[in-house]
Short mmCIF file of C-alpha atoms and ligand atoms in Angstrom, two decimals:
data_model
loop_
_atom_site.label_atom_id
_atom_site.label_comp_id
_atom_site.label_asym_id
_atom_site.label_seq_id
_atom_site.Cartn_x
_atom_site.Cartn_y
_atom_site.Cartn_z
CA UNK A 1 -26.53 -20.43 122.96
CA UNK A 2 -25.55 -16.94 124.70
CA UNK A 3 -22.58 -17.91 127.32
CA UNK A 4 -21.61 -15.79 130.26
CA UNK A 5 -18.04 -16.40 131.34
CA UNK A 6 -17.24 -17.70 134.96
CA UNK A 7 -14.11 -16.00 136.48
CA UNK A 8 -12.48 -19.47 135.70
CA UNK A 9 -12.85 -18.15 131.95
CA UNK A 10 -14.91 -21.07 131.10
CA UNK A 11 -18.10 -20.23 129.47
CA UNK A 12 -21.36 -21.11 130.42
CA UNK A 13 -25.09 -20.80 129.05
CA UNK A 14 -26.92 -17.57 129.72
CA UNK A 15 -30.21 -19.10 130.18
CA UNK A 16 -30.55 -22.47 132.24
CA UNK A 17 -32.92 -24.25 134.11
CA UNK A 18 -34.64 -23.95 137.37
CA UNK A 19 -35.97 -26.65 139.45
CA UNK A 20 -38.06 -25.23 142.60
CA UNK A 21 -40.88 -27.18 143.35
CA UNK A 22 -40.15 -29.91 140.50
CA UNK A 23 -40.31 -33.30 141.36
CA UNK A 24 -43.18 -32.63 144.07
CA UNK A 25 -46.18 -34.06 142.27
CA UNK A 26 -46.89 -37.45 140.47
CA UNK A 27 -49.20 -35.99 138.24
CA UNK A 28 -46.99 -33.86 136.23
CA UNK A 29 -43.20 -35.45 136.71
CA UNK A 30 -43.51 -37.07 133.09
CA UNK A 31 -43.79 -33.30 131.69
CA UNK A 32 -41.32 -32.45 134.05
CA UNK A 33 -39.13 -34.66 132.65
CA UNK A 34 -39.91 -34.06 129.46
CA UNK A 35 -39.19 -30.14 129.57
CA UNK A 36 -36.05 -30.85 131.27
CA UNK A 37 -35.49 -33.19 128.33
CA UNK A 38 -36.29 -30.72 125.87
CA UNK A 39 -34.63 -27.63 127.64
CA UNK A 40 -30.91 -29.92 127.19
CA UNK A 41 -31.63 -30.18 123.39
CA UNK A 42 -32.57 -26.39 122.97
CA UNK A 43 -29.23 -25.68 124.55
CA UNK A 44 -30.64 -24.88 127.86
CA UNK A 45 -27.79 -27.32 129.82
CA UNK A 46 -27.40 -25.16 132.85
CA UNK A 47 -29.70 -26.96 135.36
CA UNK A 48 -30.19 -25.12 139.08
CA UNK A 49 -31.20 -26.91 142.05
CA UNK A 50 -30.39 -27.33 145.71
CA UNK A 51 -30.79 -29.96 148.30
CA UNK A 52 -33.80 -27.97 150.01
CA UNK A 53 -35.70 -28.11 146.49
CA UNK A 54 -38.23 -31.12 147.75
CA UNK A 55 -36.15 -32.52 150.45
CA UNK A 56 -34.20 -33.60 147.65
CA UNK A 57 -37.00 -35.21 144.59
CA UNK A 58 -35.77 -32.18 142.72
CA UNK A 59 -32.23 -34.07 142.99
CA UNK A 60 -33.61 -36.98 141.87
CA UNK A 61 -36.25 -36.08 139.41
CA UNK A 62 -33.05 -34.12 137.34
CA UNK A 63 -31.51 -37.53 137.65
CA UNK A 64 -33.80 -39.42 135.94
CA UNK A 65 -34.50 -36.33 133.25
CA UNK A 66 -30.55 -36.13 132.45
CA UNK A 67 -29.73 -40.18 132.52
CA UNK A 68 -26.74 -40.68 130.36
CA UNK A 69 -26.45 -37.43 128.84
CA UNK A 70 -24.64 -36.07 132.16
CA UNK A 71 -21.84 -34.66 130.04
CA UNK A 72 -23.60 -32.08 128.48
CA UNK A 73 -25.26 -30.79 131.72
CA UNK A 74 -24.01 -27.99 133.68
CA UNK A 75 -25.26 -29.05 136.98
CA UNK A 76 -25.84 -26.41 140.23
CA UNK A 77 -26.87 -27.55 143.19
CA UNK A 78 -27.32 -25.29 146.78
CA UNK A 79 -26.23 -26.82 150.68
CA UNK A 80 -28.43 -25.71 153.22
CA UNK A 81 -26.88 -23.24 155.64
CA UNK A 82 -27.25 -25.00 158.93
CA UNK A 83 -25.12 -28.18 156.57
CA UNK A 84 -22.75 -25.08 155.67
CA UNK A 85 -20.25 -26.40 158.12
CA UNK A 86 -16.54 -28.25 157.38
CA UNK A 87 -17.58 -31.61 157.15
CA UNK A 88 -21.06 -31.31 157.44
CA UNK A 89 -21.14 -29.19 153.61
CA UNK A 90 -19.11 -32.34 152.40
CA UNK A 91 -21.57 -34.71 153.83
CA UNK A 92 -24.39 -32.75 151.92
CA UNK A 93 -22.82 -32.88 148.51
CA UNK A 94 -22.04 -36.35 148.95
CA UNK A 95 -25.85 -36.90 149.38
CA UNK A 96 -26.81 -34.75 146.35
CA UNK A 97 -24.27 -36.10 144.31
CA UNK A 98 -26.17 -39.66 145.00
CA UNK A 99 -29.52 -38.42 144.40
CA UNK A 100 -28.14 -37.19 141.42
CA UNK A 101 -26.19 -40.59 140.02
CA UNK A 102 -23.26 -38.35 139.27
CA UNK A 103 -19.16 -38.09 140.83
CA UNK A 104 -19.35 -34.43 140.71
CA UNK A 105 -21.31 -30.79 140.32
CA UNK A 106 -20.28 -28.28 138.37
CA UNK A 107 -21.28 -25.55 140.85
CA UNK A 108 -21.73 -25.86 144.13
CA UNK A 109 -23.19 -22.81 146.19
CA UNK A 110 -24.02 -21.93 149.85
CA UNK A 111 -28.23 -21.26 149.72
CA UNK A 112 -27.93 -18.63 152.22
CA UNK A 113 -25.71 -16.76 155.09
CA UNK A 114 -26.87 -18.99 158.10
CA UNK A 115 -24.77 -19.44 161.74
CA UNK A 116 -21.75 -21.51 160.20
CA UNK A 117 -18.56 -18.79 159.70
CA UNK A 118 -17.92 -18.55 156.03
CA UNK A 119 -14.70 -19.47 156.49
CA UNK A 120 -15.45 -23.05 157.32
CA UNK A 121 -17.79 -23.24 154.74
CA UNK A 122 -15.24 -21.93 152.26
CA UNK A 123 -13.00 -24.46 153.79
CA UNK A 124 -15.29 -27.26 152.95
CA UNK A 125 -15.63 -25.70 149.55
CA UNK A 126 -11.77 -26.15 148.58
CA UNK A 127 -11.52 -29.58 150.07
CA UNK A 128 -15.08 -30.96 148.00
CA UNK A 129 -12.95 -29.23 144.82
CA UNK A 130 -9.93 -30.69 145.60
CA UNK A 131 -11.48 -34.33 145.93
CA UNK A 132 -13.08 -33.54 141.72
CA UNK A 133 -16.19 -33.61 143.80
CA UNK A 134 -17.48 -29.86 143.19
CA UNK A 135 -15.52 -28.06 139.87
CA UNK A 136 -16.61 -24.39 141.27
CA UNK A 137 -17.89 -23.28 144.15
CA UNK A 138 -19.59 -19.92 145.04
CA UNK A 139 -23.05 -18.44 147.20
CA UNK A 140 -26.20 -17.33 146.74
CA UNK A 141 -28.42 -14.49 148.70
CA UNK A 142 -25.30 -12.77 149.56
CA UNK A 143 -25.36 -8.67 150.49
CA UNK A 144 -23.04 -6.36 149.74
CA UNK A 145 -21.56 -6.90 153.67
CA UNK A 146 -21.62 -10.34 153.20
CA UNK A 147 -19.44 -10.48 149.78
CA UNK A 148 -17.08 -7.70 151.53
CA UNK A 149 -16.48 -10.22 154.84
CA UNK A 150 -16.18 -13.17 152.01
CA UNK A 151 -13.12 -11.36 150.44
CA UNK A 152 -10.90 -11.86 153.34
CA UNK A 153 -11.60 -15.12 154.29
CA UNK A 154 -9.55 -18.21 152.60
CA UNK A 155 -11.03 -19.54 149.00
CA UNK A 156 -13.85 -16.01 149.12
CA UNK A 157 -12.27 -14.32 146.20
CA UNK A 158 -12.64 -17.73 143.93
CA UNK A 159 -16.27 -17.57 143.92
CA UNK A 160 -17.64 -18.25 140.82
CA UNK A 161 -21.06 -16.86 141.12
CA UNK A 162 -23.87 -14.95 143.49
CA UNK A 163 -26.81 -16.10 142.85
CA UNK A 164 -29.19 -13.43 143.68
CA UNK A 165 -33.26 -12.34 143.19
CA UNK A 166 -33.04 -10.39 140.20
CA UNK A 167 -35.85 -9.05 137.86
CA UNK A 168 -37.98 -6.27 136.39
CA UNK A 169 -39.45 -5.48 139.66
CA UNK A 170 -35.95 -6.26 141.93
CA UNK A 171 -33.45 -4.01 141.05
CA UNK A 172 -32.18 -3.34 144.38
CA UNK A 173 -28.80 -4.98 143.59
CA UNK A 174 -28.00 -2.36 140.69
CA UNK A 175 -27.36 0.41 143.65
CA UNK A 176 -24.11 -1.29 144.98
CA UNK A 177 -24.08 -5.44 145.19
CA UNK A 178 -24.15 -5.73 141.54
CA UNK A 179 -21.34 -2.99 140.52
CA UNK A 180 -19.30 -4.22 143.13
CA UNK A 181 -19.70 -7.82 141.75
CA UNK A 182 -19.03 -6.90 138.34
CA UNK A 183 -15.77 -5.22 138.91
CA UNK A 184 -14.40 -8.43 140.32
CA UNK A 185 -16.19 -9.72 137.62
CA UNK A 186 -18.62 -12.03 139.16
CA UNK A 187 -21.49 -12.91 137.21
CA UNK A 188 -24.78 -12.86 138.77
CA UNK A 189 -27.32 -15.88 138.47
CA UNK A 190 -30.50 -13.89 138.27
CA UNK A 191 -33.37 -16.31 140.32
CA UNK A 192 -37.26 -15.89 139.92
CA UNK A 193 -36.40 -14.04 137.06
CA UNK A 194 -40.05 -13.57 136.39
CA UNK A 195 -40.92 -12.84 139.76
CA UNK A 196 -42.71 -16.39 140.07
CA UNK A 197 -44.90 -15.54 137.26
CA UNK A 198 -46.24 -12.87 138.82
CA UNK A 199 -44.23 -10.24 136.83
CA UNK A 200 -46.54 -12.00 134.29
CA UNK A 201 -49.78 -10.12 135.36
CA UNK A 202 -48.40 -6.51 135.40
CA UNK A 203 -50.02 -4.25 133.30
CA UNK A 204 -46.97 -2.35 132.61
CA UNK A 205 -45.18 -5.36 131.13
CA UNK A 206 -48.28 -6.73 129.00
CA UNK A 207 -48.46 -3.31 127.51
CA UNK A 208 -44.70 -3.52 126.94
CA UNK A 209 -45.02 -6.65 125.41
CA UNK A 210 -47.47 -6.45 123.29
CA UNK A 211 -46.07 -3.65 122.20
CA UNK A 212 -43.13 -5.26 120.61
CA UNK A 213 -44.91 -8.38 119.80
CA UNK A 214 -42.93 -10.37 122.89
CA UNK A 215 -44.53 -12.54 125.48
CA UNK A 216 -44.52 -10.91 128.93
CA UNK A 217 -42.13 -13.62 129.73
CA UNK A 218 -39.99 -13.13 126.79
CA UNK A 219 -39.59 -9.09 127.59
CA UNK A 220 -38.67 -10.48 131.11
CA UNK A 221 -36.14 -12.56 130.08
CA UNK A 222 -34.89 -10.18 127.23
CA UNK A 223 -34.19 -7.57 129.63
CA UNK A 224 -31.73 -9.76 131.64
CA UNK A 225 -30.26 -11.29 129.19
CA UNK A 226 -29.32 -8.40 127.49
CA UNK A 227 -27.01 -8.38 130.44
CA UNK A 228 -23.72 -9.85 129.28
CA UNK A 229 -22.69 -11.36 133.37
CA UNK A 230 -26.17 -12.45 133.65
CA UNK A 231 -27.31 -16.18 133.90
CA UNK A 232 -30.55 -16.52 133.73
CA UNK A 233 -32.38 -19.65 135.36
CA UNK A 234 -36.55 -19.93 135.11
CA UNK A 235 -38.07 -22.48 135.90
CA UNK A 236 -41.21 -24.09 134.28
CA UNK A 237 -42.28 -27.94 133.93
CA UNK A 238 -44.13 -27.45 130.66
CA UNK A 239 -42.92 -27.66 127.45
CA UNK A 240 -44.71 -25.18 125.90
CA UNK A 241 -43.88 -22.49 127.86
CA UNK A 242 -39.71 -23.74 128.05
CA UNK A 243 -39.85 -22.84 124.03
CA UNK A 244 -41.49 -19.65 124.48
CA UNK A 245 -39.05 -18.52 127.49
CA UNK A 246 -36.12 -20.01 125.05
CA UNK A 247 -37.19 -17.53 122.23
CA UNK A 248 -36.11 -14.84 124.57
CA UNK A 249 -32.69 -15.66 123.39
CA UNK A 250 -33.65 -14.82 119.92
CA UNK A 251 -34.65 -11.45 120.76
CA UNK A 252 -32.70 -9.29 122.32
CA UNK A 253 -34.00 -5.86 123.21
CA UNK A 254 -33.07 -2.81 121.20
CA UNK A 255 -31.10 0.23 123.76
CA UNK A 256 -34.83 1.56 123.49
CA UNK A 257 -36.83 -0.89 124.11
CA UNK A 258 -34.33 -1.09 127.53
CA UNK A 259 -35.30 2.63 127.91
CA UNK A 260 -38.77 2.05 127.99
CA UNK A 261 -38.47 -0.63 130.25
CA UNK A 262 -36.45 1.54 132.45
CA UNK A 263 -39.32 3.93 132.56
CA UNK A 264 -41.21 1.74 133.31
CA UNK A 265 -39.30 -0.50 135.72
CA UNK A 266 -37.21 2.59 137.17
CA UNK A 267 -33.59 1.30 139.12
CA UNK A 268 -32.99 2.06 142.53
CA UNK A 269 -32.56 5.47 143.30
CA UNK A 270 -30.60 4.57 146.78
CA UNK A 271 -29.58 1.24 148.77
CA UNK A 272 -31.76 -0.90 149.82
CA UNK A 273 -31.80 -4.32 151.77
CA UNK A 274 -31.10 -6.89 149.45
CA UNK A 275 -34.39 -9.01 148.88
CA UNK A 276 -34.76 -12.49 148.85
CA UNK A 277 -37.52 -14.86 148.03
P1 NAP B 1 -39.55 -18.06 138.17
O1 NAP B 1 -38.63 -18.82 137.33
O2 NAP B 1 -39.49 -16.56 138.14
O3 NAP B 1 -41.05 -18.48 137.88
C1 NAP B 1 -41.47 -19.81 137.90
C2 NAP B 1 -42.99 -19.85 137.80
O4 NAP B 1 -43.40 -19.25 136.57
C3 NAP B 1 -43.55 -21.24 137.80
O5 NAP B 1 -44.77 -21.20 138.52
C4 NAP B 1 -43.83 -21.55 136.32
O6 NAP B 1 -44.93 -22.42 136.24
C5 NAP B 1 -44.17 -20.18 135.79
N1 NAP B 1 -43.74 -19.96 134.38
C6 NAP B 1 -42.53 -20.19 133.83
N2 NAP B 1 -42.49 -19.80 132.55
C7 NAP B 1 -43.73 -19.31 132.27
C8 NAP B 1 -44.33 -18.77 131.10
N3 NAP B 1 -43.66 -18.64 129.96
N4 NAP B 1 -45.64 -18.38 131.18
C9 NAP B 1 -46.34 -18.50 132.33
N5 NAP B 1 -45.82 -19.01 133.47
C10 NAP B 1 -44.52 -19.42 133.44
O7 NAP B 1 -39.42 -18.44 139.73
P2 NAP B 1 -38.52 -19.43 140.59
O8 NAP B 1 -38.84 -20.84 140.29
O9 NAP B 1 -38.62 -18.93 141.99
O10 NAP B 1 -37.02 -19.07 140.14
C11 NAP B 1 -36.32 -19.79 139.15
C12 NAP B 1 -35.29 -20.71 139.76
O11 NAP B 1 -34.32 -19.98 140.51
C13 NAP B 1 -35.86 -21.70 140.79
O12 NAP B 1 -36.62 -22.73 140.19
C14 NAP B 1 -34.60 -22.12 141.48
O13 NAP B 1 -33.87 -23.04 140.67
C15 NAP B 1 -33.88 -20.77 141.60
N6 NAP B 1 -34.17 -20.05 142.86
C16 NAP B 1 -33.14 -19.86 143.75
C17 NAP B 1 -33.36 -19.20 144.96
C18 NAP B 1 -32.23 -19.00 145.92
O14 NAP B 1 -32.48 -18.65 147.08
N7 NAP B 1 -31.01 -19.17 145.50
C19 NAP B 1 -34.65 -18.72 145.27
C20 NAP B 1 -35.66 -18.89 144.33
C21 NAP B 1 -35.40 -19.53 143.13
P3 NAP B 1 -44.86 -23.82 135.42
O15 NAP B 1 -43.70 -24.59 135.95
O16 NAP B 1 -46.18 -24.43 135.72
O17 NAP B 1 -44.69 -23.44 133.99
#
């Protein structure tokens, strides 16, 4: 498996597992299960979710998938801003450590910038990490504004990740938040990475793709892989399509195959808000 490294300098898998809208339906939790299942024995260990993800059945579905193989999982999980707070972010990862049967998360991130001062949530950070609770902390849906107030509060620089909309057709982040990230060397977690399969229907891409004998998905997930601070999460409940998006790994894009897709794709040619989903 491709790793990205954390600032921490430990290593973790370039392409995980995301868990939106899992654990919502009866009908397909056994393939759910299942993919997660088969995603941890292609390698795909990083697993993202958050305690918004199904008012917490994501938490619980993962659970079940992972049962005593919790070892080899890296496990994310997301507070909800308005739970952001000193001890109301420890309350929340006490309740999705339960829902997950597990004494700590690997990565524990704020979902969003909400009312609570990031200083407190920072603070609630470094005392969950301090109790072996959370082993790194960082945020997600953070702007460039955002990262630069995070820097001088207490426990900002140790942030381990941003976890941020990134794909084909969001490349906002190039302009400013992501070279700014990367010379701190903060690796990105790139979410909806094929634009909730929509990416999926563009033209430009299935030309692209068939092209070079790729899945639209695989091109997708190429291209950001080919990006060495770049975790990559997608999410699908079907196993099927987990080993197609895992052959991504085995086929990285050529400089002009990237070329192409940056004619096609263009970057940003000035700031922009940064998008969220
Ligand atoms: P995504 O991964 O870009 O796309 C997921 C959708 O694509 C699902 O409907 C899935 O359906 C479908 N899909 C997956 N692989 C496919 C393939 N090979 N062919 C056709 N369809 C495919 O979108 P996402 O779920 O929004 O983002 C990924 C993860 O990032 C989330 O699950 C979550 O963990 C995280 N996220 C974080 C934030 C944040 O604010 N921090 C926001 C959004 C997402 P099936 O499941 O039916 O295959």
């Amino acid at each position: 498996m491709k790793t990205v490294v954390l600032p921490s300098g430990e290593r973790v898998p370039a392409l995980g597992q995301g868990t939106w809208n899992i654990g919502e339906n009866a009908a397909t939790r056994a393939e759910e299960i299942a993919t997660l299942r088969l995603g941890l024995d292609l390698g795909l260990t990083l697993i993202d979710t958050a305690e918004m993800y199904g008012d917490g059945r994501s938490e619980q579905l993962i659970a079940e998938a992972v049962g005593n193989r919790r070892d080899e999982v890296l496990l994310v999980s997301k507070v909800y801003p308005h739970n952001a707070s000193r001890q109301g972010a420890v309350a929340a990862c006490e309740r999705s450590l339960k829902r997950l049967q597990t004494d700590r998360l690997d990565l524990y991130l704020l979902h969003w910038r909400g009312d609570v001062p990031l200083a407190e949530t920072m603070e609630a950070f470094q005392k969950l990490q301090q109790a072996g609770k959370i082993r790194h902390y960082g945020v997600s849906n953070l702007d460039l504004g955002d990262m630069q107030e995070l820097w001088s509060v207490p426990g900002g620089q140790a942030v381990a990740t941003n976890q941020l909309l990134y794909n084909l057709t969001r490349r906002g982040i190039e302009w400013d938040l992501l070279p700014w990230l990367r010379e701190r060397r903060i690796p990105v977690m790139a979410y909806s990475p094929i634009e909730q399969a929509r990416l999926l229907r563009d033209p430009k891409l299935i030309g692209f793709a068939k092209l070079h004998n790729l899945t639209p998905a695989q091109a997708a997930l190429a291209w950001l892989l080919g990006q060495d601070d770049m975790i990559v999460i997608p999410k699908t409940g079907r196993r099927e399509r987990l080993k197609e998006n895992a052959a991504a790994l085995d086929r990285p894009l050529t400089p002009e195959q990237r070329a192409e897709l940056d004619r096609l794709f263009p970057p940003p040619s000035g700031p922009s808000a940064l998008a969220v989903l």
